[in-house]
Coordinates of C-alpha atoms and ligand atoms in Angstrom, one line a residue:
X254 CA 1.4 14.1 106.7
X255 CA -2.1 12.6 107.1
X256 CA -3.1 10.6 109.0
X257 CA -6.1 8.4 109.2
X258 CA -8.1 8.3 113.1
X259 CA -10.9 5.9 114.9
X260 CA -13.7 7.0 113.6
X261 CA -14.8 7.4 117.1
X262 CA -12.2 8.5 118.7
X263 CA -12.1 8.7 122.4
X264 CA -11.5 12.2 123.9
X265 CA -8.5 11.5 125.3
X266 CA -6.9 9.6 121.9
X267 CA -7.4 13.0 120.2
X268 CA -6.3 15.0 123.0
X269 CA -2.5 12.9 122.8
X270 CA -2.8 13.4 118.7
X271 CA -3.0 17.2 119.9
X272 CA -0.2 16.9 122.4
X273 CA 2.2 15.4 120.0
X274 CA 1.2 17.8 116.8
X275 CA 1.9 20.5 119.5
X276 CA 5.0 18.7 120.8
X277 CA 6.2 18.3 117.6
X278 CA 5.5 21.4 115.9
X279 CA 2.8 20.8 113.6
X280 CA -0.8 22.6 112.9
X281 CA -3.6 20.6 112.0
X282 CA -6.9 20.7 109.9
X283 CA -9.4 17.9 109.7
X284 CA -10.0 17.0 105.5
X285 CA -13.4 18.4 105.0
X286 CA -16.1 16.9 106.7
X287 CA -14.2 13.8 107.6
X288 CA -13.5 13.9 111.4
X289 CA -11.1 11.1 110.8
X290 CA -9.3 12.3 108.0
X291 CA -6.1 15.1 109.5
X292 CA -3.5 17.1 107.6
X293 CA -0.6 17.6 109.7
X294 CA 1.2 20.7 108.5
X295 CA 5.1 21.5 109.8
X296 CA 5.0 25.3 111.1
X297 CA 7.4 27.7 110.5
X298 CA 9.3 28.2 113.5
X299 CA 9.1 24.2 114.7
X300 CA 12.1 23.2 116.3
X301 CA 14.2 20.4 114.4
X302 CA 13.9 18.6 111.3
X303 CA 10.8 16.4 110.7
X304 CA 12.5 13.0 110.8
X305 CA 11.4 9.6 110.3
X306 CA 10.9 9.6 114.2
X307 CA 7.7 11.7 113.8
X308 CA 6.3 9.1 111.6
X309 CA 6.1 6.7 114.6
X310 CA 5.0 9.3 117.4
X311 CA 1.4 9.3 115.2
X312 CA 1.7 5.8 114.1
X313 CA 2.0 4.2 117.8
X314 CA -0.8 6.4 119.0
X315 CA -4.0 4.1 119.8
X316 CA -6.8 6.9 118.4
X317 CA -4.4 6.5 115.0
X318 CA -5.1 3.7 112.7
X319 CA -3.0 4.3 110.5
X320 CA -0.7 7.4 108.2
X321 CA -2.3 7.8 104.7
X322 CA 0.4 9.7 103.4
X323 CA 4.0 10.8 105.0
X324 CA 4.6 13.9 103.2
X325 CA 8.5 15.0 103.1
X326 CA 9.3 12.4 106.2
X327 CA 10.8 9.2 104.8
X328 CA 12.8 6.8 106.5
X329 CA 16.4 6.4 106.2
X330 CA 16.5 3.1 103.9
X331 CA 13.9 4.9 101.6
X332 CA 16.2 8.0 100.8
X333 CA 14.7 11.4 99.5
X334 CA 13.1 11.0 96.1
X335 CA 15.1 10.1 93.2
X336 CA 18.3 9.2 96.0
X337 CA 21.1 8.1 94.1
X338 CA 21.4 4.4 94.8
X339 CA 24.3 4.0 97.5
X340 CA 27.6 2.6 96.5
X341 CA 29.2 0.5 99.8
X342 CA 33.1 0.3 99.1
X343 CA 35.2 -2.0 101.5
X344 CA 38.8 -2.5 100.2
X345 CA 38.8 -3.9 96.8
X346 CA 34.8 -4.7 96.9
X347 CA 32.1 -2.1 95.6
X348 CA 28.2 -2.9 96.1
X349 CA 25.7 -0.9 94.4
X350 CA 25.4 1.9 91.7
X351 CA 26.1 -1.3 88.9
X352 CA 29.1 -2.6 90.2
X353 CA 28.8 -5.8 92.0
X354 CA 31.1 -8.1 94.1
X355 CA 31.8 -11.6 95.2
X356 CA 32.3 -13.0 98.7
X357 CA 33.1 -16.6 99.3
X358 CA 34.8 -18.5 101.6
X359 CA 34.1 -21.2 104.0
X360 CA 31.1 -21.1 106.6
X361 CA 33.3 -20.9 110.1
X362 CA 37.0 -20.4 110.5
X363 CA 38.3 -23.7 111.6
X364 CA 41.9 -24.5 110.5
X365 CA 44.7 -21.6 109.6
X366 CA 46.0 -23.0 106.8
X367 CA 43.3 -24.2 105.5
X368 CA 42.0 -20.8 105.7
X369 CA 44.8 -19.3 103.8
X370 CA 44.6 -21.9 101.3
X371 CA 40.8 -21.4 100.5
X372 CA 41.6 -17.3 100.5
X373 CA 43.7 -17.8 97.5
X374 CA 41.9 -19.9 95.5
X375 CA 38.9 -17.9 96.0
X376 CA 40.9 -14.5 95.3
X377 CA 42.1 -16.0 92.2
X378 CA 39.0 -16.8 90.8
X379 CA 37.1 -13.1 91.3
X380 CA 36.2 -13.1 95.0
X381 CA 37.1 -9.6 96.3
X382 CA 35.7 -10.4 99.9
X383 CA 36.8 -13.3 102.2
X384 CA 34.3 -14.5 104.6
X385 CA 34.3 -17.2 107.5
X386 CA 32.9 -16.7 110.6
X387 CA 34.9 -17.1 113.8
X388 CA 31.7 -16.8 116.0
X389 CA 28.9 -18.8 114.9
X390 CA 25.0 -18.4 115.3
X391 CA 24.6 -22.7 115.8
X392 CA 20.8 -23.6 116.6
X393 CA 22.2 -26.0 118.9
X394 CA 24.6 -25.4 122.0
X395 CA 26.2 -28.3 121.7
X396 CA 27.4 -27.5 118.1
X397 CA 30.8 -26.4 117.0
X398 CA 30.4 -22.4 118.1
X399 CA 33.2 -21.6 116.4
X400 CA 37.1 -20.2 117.4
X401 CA 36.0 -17.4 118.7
X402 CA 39.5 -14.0 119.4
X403 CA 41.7 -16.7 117.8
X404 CA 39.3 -17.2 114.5
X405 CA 39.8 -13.3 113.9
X406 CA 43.3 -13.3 114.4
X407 CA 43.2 -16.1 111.7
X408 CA 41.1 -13.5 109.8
X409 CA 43.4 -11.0 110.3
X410 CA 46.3 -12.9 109.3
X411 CA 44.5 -14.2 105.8
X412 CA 44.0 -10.6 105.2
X413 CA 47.1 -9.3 105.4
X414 CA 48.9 -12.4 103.3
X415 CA 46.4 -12.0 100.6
X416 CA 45.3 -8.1 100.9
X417 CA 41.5 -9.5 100.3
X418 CA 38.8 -7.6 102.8
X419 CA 37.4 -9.9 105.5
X420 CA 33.7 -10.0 106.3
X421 CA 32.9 -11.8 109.1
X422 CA 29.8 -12.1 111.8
X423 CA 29.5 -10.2 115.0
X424 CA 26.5 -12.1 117.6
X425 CA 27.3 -9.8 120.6
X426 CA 26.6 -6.1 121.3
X427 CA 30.0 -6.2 123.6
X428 CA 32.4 -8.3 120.8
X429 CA 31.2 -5.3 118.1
X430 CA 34.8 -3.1 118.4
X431 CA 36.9 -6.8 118.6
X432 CA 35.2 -7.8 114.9
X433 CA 35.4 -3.9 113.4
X434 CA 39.4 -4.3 114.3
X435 CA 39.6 -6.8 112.1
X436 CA 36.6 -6.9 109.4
X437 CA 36.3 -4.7 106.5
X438 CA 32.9 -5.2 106.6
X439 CA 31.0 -6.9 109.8
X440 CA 28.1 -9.3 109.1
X441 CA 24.7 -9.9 111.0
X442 CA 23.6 -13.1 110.6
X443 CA 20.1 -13.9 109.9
X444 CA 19.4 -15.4 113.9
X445 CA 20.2 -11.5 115.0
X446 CA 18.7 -9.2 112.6
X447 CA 16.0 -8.2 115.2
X448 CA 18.9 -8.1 118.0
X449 CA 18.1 -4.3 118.3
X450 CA 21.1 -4.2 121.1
X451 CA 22.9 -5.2 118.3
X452 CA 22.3 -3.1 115.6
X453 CA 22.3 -0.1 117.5
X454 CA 25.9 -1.0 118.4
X455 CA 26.7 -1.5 115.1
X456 CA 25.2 2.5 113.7
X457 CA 27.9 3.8 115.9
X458 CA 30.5 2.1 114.1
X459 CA 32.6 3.5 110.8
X460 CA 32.6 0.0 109.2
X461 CA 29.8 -1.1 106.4
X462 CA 27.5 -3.9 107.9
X463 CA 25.9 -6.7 105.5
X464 CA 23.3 -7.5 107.4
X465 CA 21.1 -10.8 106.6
X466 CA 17.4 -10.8 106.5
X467 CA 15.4 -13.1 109.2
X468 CA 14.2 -16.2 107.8
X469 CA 11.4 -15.4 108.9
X470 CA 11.0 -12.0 108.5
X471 CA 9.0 -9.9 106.4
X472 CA 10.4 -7.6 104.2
X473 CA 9.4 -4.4 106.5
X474 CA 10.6 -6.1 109.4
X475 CA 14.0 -6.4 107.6
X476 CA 14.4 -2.8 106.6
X477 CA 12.7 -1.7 110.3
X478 CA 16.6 -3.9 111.3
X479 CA 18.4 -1.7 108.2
X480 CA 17.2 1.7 109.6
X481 CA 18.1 0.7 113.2
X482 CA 21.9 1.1 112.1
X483 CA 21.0 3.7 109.8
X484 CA 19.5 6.1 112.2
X485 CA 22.5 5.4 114.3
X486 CA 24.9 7.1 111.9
X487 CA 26.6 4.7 109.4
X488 CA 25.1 4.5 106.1
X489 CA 27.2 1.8 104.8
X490 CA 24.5 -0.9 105.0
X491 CA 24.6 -3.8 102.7
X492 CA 20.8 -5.6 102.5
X493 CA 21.6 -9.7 102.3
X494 CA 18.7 -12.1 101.1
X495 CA 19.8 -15.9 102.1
X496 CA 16.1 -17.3 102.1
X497 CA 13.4 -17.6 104.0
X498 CA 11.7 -20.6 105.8
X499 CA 9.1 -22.7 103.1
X500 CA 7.2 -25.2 103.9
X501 CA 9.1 -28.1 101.6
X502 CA 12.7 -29.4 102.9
X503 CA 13.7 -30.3 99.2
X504 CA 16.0 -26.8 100.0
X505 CA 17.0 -25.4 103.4
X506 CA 15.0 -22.2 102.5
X507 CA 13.6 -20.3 99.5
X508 CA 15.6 -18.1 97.9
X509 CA 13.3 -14.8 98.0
X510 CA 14.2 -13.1 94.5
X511 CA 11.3 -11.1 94.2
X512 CA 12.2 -9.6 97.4
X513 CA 15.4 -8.9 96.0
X514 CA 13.8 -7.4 92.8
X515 CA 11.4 -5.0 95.2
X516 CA 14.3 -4.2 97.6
X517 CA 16.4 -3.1 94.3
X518 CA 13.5 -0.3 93.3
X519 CA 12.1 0.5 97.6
X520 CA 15.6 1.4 98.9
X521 CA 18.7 2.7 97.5
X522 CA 20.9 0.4 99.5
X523 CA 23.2 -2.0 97.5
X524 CA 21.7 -6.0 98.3
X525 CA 23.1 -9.3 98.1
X526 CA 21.7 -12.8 97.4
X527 CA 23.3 -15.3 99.3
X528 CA 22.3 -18.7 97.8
X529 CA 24.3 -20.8 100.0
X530 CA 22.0 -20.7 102.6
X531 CA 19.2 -20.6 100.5
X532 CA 20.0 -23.6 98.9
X533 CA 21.6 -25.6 102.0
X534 CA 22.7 -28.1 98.8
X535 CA 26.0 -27.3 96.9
X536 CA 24.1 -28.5 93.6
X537 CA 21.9 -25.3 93.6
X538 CA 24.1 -22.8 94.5
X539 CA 25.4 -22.0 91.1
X540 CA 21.7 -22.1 90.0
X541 CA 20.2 -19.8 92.8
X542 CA 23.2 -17.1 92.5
X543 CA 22.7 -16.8 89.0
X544 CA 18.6 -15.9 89.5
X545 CA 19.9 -13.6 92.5
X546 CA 22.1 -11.8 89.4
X547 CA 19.4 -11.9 87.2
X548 CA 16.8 -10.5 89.5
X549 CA 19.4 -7.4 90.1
X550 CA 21.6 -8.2 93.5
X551 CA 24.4 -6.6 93.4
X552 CA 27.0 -9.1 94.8
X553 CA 26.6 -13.2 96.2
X554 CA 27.9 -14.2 98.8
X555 CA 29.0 -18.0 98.4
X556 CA 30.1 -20.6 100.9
X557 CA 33.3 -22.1 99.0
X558 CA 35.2 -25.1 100.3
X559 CA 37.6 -27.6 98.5
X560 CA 37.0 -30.5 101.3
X561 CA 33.4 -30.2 102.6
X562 CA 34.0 -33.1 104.6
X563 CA 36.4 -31.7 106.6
X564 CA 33.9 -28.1 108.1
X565 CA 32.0 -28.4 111.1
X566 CA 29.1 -26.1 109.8
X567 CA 27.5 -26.2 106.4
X568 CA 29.7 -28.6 104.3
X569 CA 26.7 -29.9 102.8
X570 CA 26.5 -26.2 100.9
X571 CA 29.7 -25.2 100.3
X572 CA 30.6 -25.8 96.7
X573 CA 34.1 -26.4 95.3
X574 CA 36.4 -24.3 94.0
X575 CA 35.8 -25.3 90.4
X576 CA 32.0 -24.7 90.8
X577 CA 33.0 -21.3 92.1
X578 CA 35.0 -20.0 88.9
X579 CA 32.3 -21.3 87.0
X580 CA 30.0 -18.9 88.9
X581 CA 31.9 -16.1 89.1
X582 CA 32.4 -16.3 84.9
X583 CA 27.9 -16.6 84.7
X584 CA 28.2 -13.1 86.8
X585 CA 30.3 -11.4 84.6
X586 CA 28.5 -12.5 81.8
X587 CA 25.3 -11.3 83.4
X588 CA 26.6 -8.2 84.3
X589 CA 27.8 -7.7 81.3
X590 CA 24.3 -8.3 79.7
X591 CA 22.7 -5.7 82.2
X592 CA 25.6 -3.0 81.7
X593 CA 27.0 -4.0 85.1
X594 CA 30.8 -4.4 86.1
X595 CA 31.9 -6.9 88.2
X596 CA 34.4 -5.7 90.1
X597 CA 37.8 -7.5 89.8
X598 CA 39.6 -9.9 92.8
X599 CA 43.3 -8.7 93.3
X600 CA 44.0 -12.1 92.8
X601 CA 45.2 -14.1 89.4
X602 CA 41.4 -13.3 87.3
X603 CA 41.7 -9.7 88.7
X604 CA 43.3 -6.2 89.2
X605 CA 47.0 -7.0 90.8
X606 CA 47.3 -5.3 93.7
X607 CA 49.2 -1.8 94.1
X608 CA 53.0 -1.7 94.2
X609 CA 53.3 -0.5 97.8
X610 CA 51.0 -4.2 98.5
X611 CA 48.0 -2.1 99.5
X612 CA 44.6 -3.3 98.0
X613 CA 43.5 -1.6 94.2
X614 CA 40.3 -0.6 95.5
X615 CA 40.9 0.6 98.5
X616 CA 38.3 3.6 99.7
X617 CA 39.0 7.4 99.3
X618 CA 38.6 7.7 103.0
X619 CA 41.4 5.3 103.9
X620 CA 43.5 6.3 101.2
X621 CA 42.8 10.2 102.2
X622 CA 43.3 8.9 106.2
X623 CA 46.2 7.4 105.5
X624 CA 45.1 5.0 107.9
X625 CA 45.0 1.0 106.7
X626 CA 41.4 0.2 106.9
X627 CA 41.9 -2.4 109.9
X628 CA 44.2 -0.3 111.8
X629 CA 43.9 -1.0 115.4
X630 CA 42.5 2.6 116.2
X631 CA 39.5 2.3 117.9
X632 CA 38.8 6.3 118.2
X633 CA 38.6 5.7 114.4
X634 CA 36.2 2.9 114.6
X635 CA 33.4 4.8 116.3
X636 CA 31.5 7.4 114.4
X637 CA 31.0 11.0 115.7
X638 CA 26.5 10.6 115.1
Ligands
PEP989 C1 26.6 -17.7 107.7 O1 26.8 -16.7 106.9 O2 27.4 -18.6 107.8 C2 25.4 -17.8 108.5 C3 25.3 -18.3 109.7 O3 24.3 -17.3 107.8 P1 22.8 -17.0 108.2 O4 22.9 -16.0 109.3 O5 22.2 -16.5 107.0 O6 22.2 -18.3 108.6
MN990 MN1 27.1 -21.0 106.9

């Protein structure tokens, strides 16, 4: 590691670079002639791995301006060199590695039928996730906050009728184990990706997380969120773009695709463009989630809603469902242009599902388990890390 110093460095500045080298098992030798220049060097009988951690033990250090080069320490969303990009499998849906998958369904969970209703259609047009959210991030109180227990029990009910995973939004650090009961994969919305409470909650959990990126955050700040449940213990994190704030209100936010393009070569985890919110109009979102394809996201995520009218929250986005086959066919024909698959719904378009009603797709550990993915076992919930 080296690190770059003040060039006038107080005494006692260099004498807590010292402490920590020596607290943290590494020698040190000053680069040349440069007194600001130092080569941090692991010894051999230094206790522990070198881990990410070291990285900001130098970095917060006031006599430190800055670390030139990390050496072997990376952090966890970077991966060792040349890591294999990770694949995040939650029943039928697959992210990363060139397969990529659709979620859609409405903003909020509102009415159970309705729910159902919108499930199929969305299933049997090539959506392999169902989303709605039964607690909702509103910027106002006073808006519809959503159901709350009884919207997951909906959830729970739509998965079970139509076998399609269920990603919905967790805002609470204490709710965390009530959404992982039911969600195959548990989202964090945009308004809580610096909730570190949060996402540290959500690393000891055995669930994947999709977890959105700050409208205004930068693109370090977002990954700083992604190794938060990283370094907790559960790798299954799933990096969603759904725009960031602009300056014009012709669209609710900018869709950032060139910070899905960097994210796809900086981290090996799987990303997804969600246009919906990007867009905030239903006329772009077929538009925006085919640049999200093009740009190399590996799955959309797509407010879908036959009567608009009807939602509480974001009926001005949600696009019907005949806009939403004709999206899902543009991704398989861009995947098919990249080499890509896109990975079937169990619905009419898709894979049926298996004989004993169990979803095609669903992951090696669950089938190996035994144990349905949503099984009310919270000892299997939380991870051993
Ligand atoms: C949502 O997915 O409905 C939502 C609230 O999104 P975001 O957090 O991106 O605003
Ligand atoms: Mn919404």
């Amino acid at each position: 590691m080296l690190l770059r110093l003040q060039r006038q460095i107080a005494p006692a500045e260099w004498q807590a670079v010292e402490a920590v080298a020596r607290d943290l098992g590494y020698s040190f030798e000053f680069l040349g002639d440069r007194r600001d220049l130092v080569q941090l060097t692991r010894v051999a009988d230094a206790i522990g791995e070198a881990g990410p951690d070291h990285l900001a033990r130098f970095g917060d250090l006031s006599g430190v301006i800055g670390i030139l080069d990390p050496g072997d320490v990376r952090e966890l969303w970077k991966g060792p060199i040349g890591a294999a990009p990770t694949v995040v499998e939650a029943r039928g849906a697959r992210f990363g590695g060139g397969a990529v998958s659709i979620i859609a369904g409405p903003c909020a969970v509102e009415d159970e039928s309705r729910l159902l209703q919108v499930a199929q259609s969305v299933a049997a047009r090539g959506a392999t996730l169902f989303r709605g959210g039964a607690y909702k991030p509103r910027t106002s109180p006073y808006s519809f906050q959503g159901l709350g227990a009884p919207g997951l029990e909906m959830l729970g009910a739509v998965r079970e009728v139509t076998q399609l995973g269920i990603i919905t939004e967790v805002l609470d650090p204490r709710d965390v184990d009530a959404v992982a009961q039911i969600a195959d994969v548990v989202q964090v919305g945009a308004r809580s990706m610096a909730n570190y409470a949060l996402l540290k909650e959500l690393g000891q959990i055995d669930r994947p997380v999709l977890l959105k990126r700050g409208f205004g955050a930068t693109v370090s700040e977002f990954l700083g969120a992604a190794e938060y449940i990283l370094s907790g213990g559960n790798g299954q994190v799933i990096l969603c773009e759904r725009g960031v704030r602009g300056f014009d209100s012709v669209t609710r936010n900018l869709l950032d695709v060139g910070a899905i393009a960097h994210l796809k070569g900086a981290t090996h985890l799987p990303v997804v463009a969600d246009p919906s919110h990007a867009a905030g109009r239903s006329d772009l979102v077929r538009a925006l989630g085919r640049a999200g394809l093009v740009v190399g996201a590996d799955g959309l995520m797509i407010e879908v809603h036959p009567a608009p009218a009807e939602v509480h929250s974001d009926g001005s986005q949600a696009i019907g469902l005949g806009e939403f086959e004709a999206l899902v066919g543009d991704a398989k024909a861009l995947c098919d242009l990249d080499g890509r698959t896109l990975i079937a719904g169990t619905g009419q378009n898709g894979a049926a599902p298996a004989a004993d009603g169990s979803p095609s797709g669903a992951t090696s550990g669950d089938a190996s388990s035994g144990v349905a993915p949503n099984s009310p076992q919270l000892s299997t919930l939380r991870g051993t890390a």
